[in-house]
mmCIF file of C-alpha atoms and ligand atoms in Angstrom:
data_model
loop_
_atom_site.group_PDB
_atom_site.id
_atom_site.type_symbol
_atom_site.label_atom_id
_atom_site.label_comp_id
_atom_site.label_asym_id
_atom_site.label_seq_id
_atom_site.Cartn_x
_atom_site.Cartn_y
_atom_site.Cartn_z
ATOM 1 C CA UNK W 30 -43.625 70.014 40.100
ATOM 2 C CA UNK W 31 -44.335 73.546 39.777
ATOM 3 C CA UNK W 32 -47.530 74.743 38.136
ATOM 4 C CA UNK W 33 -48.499 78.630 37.102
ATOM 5 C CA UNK W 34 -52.421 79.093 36.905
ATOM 6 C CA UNK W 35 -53.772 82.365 35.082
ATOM 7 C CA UNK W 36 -57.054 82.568 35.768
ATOM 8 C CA UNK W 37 -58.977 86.106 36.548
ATOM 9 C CA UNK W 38 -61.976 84.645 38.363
ATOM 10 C CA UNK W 39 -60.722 84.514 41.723
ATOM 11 C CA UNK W 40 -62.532 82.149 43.274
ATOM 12 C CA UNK W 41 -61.966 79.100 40.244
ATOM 13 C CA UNK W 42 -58.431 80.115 40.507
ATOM 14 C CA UNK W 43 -58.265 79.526 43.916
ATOM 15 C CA UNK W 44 -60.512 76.142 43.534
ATOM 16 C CA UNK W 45 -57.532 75.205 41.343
ATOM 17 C CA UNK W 46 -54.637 75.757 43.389
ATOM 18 C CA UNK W 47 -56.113 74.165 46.145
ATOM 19 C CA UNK W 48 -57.469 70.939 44.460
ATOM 20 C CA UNK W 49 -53.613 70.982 43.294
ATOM 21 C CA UNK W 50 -52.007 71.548 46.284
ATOM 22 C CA UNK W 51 -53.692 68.983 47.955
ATOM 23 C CA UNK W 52 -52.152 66.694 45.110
ATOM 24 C CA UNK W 53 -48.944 68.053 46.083
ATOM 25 C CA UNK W 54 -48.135 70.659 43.054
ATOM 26 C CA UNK W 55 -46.820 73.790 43.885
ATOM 27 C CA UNK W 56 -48.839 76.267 42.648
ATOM 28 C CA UNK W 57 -48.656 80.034 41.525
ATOM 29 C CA UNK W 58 -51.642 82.310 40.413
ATOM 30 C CA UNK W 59 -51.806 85.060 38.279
ATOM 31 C CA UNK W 60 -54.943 87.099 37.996
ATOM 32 C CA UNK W 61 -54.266 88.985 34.261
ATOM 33 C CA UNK W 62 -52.998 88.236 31.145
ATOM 34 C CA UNK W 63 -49.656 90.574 31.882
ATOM 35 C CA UNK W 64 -48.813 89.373 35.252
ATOM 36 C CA UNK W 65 -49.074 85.488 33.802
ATOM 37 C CA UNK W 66 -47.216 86.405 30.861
ATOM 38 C CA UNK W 67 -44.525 88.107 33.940
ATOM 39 C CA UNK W 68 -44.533 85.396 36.024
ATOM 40 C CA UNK W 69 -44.244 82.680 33.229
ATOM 41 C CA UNK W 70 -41.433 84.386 31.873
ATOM 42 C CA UNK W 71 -39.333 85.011 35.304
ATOM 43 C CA UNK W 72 -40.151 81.376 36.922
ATOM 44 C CA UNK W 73 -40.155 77.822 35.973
ATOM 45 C CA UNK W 74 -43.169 75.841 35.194
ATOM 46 C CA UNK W 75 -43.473 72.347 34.348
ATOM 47 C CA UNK W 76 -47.335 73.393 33.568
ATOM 48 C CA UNK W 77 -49.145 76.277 33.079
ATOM 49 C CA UNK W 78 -53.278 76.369 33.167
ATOM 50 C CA UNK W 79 -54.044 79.523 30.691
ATOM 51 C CA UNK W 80 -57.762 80.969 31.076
ATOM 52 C CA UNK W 81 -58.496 82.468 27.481
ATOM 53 C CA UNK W 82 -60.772 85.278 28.653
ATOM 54 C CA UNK W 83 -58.349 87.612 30.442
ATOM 55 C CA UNK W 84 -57.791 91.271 31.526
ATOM 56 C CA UNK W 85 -55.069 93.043 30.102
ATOM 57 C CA UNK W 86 -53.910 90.614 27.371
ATOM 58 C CA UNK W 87 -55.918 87.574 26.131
ATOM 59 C CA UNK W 88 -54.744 83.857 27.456
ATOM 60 C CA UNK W 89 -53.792 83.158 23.706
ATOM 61 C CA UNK W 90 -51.746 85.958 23.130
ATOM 62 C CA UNK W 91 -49.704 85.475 26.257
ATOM 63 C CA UNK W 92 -48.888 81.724 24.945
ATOM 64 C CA UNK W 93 -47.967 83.119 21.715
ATOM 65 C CA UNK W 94 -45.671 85.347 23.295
ATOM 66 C CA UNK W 95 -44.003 82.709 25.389
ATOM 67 C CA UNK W 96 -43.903 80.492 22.530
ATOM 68 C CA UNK W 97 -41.587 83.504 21.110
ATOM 69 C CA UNK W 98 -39.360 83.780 23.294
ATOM 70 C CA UNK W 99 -38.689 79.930 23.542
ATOM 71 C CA UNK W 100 -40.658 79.328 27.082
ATOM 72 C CA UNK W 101 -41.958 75.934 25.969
ATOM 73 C CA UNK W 102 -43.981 74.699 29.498
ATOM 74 C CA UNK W 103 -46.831 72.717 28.545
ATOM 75 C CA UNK W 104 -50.077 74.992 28.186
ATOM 76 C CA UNK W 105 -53.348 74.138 29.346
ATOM 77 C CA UNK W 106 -56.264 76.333 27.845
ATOM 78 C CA UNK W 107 -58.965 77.072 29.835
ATOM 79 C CA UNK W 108 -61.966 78.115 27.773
ATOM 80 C CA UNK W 109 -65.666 78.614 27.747
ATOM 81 C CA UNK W 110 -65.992 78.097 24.040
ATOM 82 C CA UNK W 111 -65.706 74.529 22.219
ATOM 83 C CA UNK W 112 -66.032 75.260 18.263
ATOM 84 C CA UNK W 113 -63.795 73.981 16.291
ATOM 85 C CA UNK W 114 -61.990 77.351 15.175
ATOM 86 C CA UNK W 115 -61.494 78.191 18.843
ATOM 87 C CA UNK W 116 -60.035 75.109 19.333
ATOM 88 C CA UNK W 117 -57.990 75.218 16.196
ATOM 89 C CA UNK W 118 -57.363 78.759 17.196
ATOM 90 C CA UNK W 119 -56.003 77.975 20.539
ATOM 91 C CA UNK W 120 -53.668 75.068 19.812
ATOM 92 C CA UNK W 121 -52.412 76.780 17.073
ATOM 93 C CA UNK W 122 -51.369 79.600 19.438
ATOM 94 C CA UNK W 123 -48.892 76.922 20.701
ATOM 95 C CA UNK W 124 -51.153 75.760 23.386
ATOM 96 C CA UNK W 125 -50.701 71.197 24.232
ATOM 97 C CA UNK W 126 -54.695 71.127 24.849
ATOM 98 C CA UNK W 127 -57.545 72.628 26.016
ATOM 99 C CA UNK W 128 -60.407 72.301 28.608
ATOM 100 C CA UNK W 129 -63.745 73.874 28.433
ATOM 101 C CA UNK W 130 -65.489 75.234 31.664
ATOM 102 C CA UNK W 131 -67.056 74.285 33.392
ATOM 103 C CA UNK W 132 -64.934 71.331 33.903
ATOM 104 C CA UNK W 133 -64.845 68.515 37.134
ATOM 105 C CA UNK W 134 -61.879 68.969 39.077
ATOM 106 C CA UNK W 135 -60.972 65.021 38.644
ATOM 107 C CA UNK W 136 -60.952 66.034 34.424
ATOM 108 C CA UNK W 137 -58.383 68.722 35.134
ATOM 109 C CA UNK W 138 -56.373 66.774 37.374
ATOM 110 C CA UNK W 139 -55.662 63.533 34.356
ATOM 111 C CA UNK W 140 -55.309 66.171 31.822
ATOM 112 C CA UNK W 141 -52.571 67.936 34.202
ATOM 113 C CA UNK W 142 -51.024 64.641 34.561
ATOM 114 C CA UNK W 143 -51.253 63.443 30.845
ATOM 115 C CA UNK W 144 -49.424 66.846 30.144
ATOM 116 C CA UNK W 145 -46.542 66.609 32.690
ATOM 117 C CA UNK W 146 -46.129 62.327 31.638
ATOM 118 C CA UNK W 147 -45.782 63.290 27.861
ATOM 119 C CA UNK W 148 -43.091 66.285 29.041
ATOM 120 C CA UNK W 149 -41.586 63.921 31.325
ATOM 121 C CA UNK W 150 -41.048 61.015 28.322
ATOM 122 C CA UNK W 151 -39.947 63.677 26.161
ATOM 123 C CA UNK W 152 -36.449 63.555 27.270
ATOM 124 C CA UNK W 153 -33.665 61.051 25.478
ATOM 125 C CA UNK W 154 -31.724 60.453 22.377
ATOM 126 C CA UNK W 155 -32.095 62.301 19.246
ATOM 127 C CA UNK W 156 -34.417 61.223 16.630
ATOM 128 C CA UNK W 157 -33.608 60.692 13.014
ATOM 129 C CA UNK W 158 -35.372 59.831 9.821
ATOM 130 C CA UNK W 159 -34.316 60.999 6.415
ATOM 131 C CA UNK W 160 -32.858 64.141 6.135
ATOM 132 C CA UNK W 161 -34.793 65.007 9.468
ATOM 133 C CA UNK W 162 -32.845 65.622 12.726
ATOM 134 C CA UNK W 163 -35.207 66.050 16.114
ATOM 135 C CA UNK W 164 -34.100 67.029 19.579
ATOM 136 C CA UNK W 165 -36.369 65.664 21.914
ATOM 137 C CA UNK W 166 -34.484 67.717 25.011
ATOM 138 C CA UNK W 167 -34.088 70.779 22.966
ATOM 139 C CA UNK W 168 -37.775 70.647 21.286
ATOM 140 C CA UNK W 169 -36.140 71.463 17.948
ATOM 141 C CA UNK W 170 -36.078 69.843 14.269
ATOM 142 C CA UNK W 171 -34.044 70.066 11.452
ATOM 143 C CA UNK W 172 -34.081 69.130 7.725
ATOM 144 C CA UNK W 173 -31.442 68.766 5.883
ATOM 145 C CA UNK W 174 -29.613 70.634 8.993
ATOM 146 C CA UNK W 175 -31.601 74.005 8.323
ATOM 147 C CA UNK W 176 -33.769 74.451 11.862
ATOM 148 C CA UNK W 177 -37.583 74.340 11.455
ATOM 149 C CA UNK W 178 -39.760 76.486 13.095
ATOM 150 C CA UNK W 179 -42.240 74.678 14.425
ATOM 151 C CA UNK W 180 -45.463 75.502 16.977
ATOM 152 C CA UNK W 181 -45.452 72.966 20.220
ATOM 153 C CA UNK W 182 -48.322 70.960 18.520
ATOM 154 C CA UNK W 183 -46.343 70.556 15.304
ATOM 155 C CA UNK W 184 -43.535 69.174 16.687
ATOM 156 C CA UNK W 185 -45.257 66.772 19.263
ATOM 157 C CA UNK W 186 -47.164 65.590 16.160
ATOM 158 C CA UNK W 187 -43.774 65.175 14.161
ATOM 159 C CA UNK W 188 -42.317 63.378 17.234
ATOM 160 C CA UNK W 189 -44.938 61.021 17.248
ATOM 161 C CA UNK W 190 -44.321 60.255 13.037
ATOM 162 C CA UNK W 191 -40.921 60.138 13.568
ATOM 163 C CA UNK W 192 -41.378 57.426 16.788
ATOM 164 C CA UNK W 193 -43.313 55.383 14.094
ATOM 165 C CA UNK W 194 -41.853 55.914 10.969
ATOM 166 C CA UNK W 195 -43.135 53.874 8.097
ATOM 167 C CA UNK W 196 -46.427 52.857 10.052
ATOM 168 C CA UNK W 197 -49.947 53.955 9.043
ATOM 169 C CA UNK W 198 -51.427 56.453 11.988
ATOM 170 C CA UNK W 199 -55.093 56.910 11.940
ATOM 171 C CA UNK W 200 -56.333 59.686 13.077
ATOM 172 C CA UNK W 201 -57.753 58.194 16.415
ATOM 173 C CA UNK W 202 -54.294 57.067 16.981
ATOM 174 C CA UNK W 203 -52.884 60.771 16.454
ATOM 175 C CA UNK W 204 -55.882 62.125 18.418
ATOM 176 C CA UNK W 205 -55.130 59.599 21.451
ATOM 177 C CA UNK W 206 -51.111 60.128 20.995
ATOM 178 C CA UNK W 207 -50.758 63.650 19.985
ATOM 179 C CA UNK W 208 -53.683 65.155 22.224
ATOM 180 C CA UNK W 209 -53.664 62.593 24.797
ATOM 181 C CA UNK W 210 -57.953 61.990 23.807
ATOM 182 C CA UNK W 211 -60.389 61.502 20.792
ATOM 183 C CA UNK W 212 -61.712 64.779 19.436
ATOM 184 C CA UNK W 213 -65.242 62.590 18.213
ATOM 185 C CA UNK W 214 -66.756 64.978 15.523
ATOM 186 C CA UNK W 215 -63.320 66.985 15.781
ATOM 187 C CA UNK W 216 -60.928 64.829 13.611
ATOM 188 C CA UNK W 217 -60.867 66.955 10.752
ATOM 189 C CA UNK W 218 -58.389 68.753 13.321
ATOM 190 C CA UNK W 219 -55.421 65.984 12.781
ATOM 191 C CA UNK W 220 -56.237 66.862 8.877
ATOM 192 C CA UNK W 221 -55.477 70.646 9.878
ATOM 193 C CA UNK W 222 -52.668 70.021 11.567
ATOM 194 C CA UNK W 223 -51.018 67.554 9.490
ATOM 195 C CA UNK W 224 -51.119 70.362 6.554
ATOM 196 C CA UNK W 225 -49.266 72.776 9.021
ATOM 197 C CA UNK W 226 -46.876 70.290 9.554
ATOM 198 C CA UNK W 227 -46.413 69.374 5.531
ATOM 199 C CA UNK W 228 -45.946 72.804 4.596
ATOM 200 C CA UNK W 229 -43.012 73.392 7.223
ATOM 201 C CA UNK W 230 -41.334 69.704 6.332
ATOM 202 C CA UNK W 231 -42.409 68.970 2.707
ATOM 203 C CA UNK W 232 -42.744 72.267 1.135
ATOM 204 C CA UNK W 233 -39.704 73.304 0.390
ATOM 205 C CA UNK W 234 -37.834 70.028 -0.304
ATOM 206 C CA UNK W 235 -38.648 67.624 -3.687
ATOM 207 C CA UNK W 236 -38.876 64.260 -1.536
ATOM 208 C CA UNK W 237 -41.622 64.558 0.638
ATOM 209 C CA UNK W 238 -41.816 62.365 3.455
ATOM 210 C CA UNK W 239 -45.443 62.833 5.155
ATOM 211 C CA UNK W 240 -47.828 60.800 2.905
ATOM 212 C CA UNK W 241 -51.608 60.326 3.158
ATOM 213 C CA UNK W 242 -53.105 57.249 3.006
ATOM 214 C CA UNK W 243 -56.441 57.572 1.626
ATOM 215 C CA UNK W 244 -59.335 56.901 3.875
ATOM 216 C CA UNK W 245 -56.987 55.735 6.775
ATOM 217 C CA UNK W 246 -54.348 58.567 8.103
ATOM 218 C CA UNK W 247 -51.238 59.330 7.644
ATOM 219 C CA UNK W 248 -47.373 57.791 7.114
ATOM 220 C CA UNK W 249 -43.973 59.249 7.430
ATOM 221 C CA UNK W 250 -41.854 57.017 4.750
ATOM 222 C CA UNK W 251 -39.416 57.594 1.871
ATOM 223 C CA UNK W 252 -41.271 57.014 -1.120
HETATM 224 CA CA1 CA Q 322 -61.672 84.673 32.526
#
């Protein structure tokens, strides 16, 4: 397992490659928003850790950019901040989840391995459910075989509907599924997301399929 680290500060990127090393990761490091974006782009990485607060270009914008051109390695966000537009802000850049410094090594080490277990189970037979098509090698979705763009968080969150179609998911579950932990006071993220996700599937088609379920979560189901 190969894992990229873009971190500026020196010494907590080097904390990081050690501590990972010693778990026996292979690790790069990048010290600036253009070199990560560089190396991410010209290597493999079954991870990368992204610090936010970067020289030359800003942790987010490099994921956006690798989101573009189709580089979809798990990101982990490194960040000081912990509101909930950051957050929103950062997984919405097509980031898988976030840590905020100053973090315990141990924390970084289950989120690193939550990350690469969910890539690792991503793999296997297409999905289908309606008029939707997903590719769980390719990372792509269809509906009614027109391609839908969707962000890394959408379409883990769709993946996880379409794994449990016609079953009520509360938010916890979605939380503990999609993001791998509870957000506590942070659920009205799911809500956020979920309306992302509508307005790519439902929108544009008369049969929607992602229904609320008032007070409780959310169901993908044919009317
Ligand atoms: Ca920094």
């Amino acid at each position: 397992m190969r894992i990229l680290v873009v971190e500026d500060e020196k010494k907590v990127a080097s904390f990081i490659k050690r501590g990972l090393e010693e778990e026996g990761f292979t690790v790069d490091a990048a010290f600036d928003g253009e070199e990560g974006l560089y190396m991410a782009e010209t290597n493999s990485y079954d991870l990368i850790l992204m610090d936010i607060m970067l020289p030359k270009m800003d942790g987010l914008a490099v994921v956006q950019k690798l989101r573009e051109r189709k580089i979809m390695s798990p990101v982990l966000c490194l960040t000081a901040k912990d509101t909930v537009d950051d957050i929103v802000s950062g997984l919405n850049s097509g980031s898988d989840d976030y840590l905020t410094k100053p973090f315990a090594f141990a924390e970084l080490l289950a989120r690193v391995r939550a990350l690469l277990r969910r890539g690792s189970q991503d793999r296997g037979a297409e999905l289908t459910f309606a008029d939707l098509r997903l590719d769980p090698v390719a990372h792509k979705v269809w509906r009614n075989n027109k391609e839908l763009d969707l962000t890394a968080k959408e379409y883990a969150l769709l993946e996880y509907f379409m794994r449990n179609p016609h079953q009520i998911l509360t938010r916890t579950m979605i939380a503990e599924h999609v993001w791998d932990y509870t957000f506590d006071s942070f659920t009205n993220i799911i809500d956020v997301y979920v309306n992302y996700l509508r307005k790519k599937v439902d929108r544009d088609f008369e049969k929607k399929l992602i229904h609320t379920v008032r007070g409780v979560g959310y169901v993908l189901k044919e009317e």
